[in-house]
CSV table of C-alpha atoms in Angstrom, one decimal:
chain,number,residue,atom,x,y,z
E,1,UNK,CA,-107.9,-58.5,-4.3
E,2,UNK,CA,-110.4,-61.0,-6.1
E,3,UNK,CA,-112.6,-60.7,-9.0
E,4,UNK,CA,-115.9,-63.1,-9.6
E,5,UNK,CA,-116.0,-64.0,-13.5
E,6,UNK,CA,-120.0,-64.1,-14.7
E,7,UNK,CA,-120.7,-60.7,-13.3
E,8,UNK,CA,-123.1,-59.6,-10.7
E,9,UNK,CA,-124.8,-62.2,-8.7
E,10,UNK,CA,-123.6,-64.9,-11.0
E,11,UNK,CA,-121.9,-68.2,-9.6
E,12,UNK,CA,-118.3,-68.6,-9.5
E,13,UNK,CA,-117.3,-71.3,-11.7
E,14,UNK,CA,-115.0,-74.1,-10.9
E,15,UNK,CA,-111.2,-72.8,-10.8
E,16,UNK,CA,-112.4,-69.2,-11.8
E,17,UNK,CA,-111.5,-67.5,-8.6
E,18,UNK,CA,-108.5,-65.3,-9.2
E,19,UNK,CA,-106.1,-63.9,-6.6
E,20,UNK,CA,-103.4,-61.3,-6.5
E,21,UNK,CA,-100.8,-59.7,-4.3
E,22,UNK,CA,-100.4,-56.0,-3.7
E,23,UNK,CA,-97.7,-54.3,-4.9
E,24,UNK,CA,-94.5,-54.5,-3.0
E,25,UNK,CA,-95.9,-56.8,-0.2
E,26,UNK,CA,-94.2,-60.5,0.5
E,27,UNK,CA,-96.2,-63.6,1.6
E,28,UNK,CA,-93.2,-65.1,3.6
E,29,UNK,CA,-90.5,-61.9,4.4
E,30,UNK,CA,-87.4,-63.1,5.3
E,31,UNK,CA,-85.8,-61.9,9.1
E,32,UNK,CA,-83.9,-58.6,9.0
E,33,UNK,CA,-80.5,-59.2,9.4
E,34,UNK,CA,-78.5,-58.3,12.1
E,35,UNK,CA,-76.6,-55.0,12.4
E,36,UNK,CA,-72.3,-55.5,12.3
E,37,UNK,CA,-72.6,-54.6,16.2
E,38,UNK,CA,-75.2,-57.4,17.1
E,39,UNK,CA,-73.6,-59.9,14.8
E,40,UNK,CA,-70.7,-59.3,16.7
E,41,UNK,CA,-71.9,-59.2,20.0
E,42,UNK,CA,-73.9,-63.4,18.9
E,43,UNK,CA,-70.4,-64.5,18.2
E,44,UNK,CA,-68.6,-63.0,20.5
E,45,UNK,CA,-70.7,-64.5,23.5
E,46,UNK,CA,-70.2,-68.2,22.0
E,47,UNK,CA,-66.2,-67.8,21.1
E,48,UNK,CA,-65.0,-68.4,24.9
E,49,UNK,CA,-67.1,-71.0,25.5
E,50,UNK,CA,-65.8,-72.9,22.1
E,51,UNK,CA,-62.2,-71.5,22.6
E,52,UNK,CA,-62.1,-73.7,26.0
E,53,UNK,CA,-63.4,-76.6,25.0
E,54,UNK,CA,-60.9,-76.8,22.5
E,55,UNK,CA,-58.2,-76.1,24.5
E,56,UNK,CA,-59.7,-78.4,27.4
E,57,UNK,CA,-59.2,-81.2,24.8
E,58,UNK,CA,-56.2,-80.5,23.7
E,59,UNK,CA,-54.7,-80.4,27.4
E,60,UNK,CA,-56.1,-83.9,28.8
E,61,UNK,CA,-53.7,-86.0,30.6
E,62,UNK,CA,-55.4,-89.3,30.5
E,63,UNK,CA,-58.2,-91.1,28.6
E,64,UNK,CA,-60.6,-91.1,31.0
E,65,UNK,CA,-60.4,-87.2,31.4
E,66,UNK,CA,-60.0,-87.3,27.4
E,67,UNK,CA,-63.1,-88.8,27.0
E,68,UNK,CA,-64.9,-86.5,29.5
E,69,UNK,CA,-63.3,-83.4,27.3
E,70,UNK,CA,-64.2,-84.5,23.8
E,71,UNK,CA,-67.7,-85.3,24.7
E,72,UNK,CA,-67.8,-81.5,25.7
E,73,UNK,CA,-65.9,-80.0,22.9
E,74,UNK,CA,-68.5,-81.6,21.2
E,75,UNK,CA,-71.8,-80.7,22.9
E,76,UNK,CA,-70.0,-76.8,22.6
E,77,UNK,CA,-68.8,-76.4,19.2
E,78,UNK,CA,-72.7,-78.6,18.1
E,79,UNK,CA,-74.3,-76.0,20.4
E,80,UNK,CA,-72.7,-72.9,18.8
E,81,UNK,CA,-73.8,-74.0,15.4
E,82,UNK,CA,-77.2,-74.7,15.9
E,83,UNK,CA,-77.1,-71.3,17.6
E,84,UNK,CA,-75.5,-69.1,15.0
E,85,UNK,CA,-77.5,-70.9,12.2
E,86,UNK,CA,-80.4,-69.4,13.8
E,87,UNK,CA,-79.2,-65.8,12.7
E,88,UNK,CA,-79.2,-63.6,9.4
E,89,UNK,CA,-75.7,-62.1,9.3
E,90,UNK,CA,-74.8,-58.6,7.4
E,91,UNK,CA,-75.2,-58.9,3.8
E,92,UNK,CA,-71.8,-58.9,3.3
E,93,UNK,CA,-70.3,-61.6,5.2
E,94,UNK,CA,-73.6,-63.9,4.5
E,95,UNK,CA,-70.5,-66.6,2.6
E,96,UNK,CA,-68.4,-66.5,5.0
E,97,UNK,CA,-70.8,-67.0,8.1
E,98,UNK,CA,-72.3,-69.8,6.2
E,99,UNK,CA,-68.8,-71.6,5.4
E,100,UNK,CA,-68.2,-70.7,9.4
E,101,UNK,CA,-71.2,-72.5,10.3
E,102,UNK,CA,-71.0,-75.6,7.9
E,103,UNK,CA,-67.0,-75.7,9.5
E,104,UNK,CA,-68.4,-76.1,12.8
E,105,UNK,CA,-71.1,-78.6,11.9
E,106,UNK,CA,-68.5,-81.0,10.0
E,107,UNK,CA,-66.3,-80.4,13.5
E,108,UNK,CA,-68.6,-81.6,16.0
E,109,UNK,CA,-69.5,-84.4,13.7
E,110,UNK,CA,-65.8,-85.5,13.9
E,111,UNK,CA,-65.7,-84.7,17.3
E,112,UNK,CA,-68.7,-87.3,17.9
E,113,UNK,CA,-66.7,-89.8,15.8
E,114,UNK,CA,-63.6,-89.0,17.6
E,115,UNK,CA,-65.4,-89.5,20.7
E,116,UNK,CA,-66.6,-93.2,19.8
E,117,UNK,CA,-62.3,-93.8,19.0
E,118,UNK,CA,-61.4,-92.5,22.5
E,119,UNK,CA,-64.1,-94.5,24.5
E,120,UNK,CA,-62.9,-98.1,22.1
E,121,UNK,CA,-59.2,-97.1,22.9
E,122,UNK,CA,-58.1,-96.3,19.8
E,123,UNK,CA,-57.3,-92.8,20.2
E,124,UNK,CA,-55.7,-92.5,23.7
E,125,UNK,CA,-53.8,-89.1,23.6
E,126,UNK,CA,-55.1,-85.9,23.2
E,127,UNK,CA,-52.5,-85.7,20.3
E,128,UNK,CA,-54.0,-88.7,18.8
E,129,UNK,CA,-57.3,-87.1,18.8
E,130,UNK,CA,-56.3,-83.9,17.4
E,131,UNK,CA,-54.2,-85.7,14.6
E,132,UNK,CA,-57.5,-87.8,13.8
E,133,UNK,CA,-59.4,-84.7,13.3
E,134,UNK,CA,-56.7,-82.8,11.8
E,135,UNK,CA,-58.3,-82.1,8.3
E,136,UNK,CA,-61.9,-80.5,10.4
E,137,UNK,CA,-60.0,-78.6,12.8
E,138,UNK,CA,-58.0,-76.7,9.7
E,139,UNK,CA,-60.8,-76.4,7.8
E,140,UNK,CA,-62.8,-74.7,10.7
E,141,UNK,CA,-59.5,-72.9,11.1
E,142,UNK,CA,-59.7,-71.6,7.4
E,143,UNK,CA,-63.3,-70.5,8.4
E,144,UNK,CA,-63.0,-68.9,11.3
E,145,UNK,CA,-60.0,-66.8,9.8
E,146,UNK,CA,-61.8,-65.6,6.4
E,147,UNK,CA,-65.1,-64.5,9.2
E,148,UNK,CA,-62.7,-62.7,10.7
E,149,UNK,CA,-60.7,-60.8,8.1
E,150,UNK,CA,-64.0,-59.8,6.6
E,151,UNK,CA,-65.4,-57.9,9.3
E,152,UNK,CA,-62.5,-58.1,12.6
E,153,UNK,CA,-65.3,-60.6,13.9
E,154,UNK,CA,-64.0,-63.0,16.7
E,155,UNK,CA,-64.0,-66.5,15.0
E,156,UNK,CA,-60.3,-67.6,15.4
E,157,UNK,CA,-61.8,-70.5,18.2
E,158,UNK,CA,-58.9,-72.8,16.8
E,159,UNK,CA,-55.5,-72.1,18.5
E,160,UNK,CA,-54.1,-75.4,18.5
E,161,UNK,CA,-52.5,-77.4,15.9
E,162,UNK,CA,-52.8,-81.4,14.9
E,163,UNK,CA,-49.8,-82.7,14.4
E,164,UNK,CA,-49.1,-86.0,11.7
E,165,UNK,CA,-49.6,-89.5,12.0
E,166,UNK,CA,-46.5,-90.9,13.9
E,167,UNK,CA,-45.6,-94.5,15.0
E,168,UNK,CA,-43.0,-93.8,17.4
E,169,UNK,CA,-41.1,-97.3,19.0
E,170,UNK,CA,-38.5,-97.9,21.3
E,171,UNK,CA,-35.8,-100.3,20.9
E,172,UNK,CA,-36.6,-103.5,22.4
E,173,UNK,CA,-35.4,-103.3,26.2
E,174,UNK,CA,-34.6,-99.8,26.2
E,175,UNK,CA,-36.2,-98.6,30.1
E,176,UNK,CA,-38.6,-95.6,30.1
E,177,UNK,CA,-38.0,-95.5,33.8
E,178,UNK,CA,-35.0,-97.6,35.9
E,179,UNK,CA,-34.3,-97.5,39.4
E,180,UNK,CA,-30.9,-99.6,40.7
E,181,UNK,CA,-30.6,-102.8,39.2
E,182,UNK,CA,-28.2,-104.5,41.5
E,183,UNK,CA,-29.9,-107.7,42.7
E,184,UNK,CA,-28.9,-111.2,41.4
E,185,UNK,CA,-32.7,-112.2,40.2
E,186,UNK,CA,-34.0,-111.7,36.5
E,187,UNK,CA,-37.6,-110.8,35.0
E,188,UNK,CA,-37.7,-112.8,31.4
E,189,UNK,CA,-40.5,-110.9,29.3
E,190,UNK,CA,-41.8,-112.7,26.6
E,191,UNK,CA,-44.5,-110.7,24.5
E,192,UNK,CA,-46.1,-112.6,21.5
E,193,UNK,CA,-48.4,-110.2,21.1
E,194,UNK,CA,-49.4,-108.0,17.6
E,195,UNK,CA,-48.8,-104.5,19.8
E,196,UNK,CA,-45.1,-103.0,21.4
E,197,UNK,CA,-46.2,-103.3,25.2
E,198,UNK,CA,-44.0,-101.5,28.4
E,199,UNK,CA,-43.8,-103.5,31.8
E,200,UNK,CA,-44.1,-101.8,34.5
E,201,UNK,CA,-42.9,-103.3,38.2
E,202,UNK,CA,-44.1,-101.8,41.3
E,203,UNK,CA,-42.1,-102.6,44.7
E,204,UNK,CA,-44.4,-101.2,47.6
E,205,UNK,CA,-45.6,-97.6,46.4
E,206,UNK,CA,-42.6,-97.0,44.1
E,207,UNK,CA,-41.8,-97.8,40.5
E,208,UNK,CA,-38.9,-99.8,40.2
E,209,UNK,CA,-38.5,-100.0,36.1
E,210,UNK,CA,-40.6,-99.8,33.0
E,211,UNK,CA,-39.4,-101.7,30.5
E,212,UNK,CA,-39.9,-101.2,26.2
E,213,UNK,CA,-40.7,-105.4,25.1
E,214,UNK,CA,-41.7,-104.9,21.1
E,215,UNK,CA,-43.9,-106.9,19.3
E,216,UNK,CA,-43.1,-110.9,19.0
E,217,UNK,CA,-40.3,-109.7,20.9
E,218,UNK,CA,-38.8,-110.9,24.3
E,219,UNK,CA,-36.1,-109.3,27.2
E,220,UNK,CA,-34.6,-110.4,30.1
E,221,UNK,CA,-34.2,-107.8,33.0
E,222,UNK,CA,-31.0,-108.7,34.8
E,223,UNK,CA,-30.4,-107.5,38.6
E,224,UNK,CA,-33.5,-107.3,39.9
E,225,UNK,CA,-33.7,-106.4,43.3
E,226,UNK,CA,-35.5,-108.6,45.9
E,227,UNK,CA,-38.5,-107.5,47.3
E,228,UNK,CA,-42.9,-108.3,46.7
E,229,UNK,CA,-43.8,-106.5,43.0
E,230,UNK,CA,-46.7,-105.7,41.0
E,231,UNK,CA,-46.4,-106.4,37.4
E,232,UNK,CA,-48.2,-103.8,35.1
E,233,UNK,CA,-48.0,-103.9,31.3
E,234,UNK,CA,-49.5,-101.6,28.3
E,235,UNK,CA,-49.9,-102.6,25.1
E,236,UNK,CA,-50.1,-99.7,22.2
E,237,UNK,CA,-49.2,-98.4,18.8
E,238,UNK,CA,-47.3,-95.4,19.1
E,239,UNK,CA,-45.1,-94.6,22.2
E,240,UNK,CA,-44.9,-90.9,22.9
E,241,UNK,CA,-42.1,-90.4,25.7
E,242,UNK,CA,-42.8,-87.2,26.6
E,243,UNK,CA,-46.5,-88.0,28.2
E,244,UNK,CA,-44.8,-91.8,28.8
E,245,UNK,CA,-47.9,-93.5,27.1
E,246,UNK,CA,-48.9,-94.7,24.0
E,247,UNK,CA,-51.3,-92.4,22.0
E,248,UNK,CA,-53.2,-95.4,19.7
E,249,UNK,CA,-54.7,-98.5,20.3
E,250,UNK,CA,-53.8,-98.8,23.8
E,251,UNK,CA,-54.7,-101.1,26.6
E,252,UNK,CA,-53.7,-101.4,30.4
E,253,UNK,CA,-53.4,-104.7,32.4
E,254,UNK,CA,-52.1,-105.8,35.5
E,255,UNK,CA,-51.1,-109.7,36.5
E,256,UNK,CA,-53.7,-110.7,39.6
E,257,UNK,CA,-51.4,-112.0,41.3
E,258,UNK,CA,-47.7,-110.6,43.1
E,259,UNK,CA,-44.1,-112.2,42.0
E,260,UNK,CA,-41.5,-112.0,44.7
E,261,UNK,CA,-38.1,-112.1,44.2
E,262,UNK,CA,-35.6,-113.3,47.2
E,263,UNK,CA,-32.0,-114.2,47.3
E,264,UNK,CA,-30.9,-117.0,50.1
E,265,UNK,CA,-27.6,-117.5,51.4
E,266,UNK,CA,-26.2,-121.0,53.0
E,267,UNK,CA,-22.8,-121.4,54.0
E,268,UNK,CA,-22.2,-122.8,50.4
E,269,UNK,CA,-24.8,-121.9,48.2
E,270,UNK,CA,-26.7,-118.4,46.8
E,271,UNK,CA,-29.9,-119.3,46.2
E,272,UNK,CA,-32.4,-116.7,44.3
E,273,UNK,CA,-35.5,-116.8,41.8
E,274,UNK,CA,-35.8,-116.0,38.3
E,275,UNK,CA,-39.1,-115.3,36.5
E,276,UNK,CA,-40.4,-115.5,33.4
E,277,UNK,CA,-44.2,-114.1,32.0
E,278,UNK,CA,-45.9,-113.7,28.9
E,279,UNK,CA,-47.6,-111.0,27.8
E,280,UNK,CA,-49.7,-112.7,25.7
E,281,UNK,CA,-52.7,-116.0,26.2
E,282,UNK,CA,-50.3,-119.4,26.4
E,283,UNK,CA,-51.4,-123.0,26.5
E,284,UNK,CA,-51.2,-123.9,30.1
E,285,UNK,CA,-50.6,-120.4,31.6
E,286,UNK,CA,-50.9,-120.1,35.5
E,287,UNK,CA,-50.8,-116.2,35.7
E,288,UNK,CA,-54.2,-114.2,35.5
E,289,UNK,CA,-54.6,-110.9,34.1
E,290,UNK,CA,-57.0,-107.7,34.9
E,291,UNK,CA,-57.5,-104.7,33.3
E,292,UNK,CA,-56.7,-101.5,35.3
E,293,UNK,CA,-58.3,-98.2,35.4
E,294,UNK,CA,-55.9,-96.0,32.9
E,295,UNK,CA,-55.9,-93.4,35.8
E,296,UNK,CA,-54.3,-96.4,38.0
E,297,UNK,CA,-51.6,-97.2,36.0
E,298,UNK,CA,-48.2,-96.7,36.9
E,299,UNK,CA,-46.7,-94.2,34.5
């Protein structure tokens, strides 16, 4: 309703106009909320979709897959919140759909930081990854759990667990993998580098030996057989031995060129080669390296 001050017929003056609401009406009314049926029914149809990219992550094999899955997990989790954001919960679980919400935003952020790790190298597990984001994924945990309690809603989308921050190392020379070492040659392994690095030699299509060199450390493989190899190496930070890999800071080379390894016999003499490589940039070196597809690598 208005009024005009100055009665009938009489101008309005400057800033006299006056204007008032009805009772009981709102100028912006908020959405209605959602009933505890549909509220369940808006997180029930994002929960598999989050569940399995979670899982998915957890589960990859190698860091090119890795990277593929985070990326994913990701876009999902990022999806979901913009989604559920969108809605007016019941009254009574309004806190704890808001701290669900906020959980899954501060997630997918890590999971876009995580992302940048996995694609630089320095996360190169799945383990590593979840370790990384440990502290988000518990706290999304905590979330999903009090969302849950409040109302039986289905908001448990975390089912795996990060575990700590290891640095796991081999003792110099020990072999992650050793086929029959009964030849007369030797491999000398010299690596001056600032990362623990396994050697890997290939003989046709089958691994022969991987070998643990640590860090400004050297080894000499005795009794190798003769025969055309491929040399391999990885260096890393943190050797897990069940996935044969290391989970941090991880790289994966291969020398250009073949080494072959032959044992002659004269009627007085047994003749054979030895050789010696360095895993690390040497004045004077006359061996080439390459990186190698992490899904090519010998493991």
């Amino acid at each position: 309703m208005s009024g005009v001050a100055g009665g009938k017929g009489g101008a309005v003056p400057d800033g006299g106009g006056v204007t008032t609401t009805g009772p009981g009406t709102d100028a912006s009314p908020s959405a209605s909320a959602l009933t505890v049926e549909a509220y369940k029914g808006e997180l029930d149809g994002r929960y598999k979709a989050m569940l399995d990219a979670i899982d998915s992550m957890a589960s990859a094999r190698s860091v090119k897959s890795l990277n593929l899955r985070v990326g994913r997990a990701e876009e999902a989790i990022s999806g979901a919140a913009d989604a559920l954001s969108a809605l007016t919960p019941p009254a009574e679980v309004q806190a704890q759909h808001d701290a669900y919400v906020a959980g899954l935003r501060d997630f997918a952020t890590e999971l876009g930081s995580a992302a940048g790790k996995v694609g630089s190298r320095d996360l190169c597990t799945s383990s590593a990854v979840l370790t990384d984001i440990g502290d988000k994924l518990a706290a999304l945990d905590r979330a999903g759990e009090a969302l849950q309690k409040a109302g039986d809603y289905r908001a448990d989308v975390v089912d795996v667990k990060a575990g700590k921050k290891q640095t796991r190392r081999l003792r110099n020379g020990v072999f992650a993998r050793k086929d029959a070492l009964n030849g007369r040659s030797s491999l000398e392994i010299d690596n001056g580098g600032d990362r623990d690095a396994v050697v890997t030699l290939v003989r046709g299509g089958t691994k022969a030996f991987s070998v643990y060199v640590r860090k400004k450390g050297s080894f000499k493989v005795r009794g190798v057989r003769d025969g055309t190899y491929k040399i391999y190496f990885t260096h890393g930070v943190d050797w897990d031995g069940r996935s044969r890999q290391f989970t941090r800071r991880c790289s994966f080379e291969k020398f250009q060129k073949t080494v072959k390894f032959k044992t002659t016999f004269t009627a007085t003499q047994i003749l054979w080669h030895d050789w010696k490589i360095t895993l690390h940039s040497i004045a004077g070196g006359n061996a080439k390296t390459s990186d190698v597809d992490p899904d090519d690598f010998p493991g």
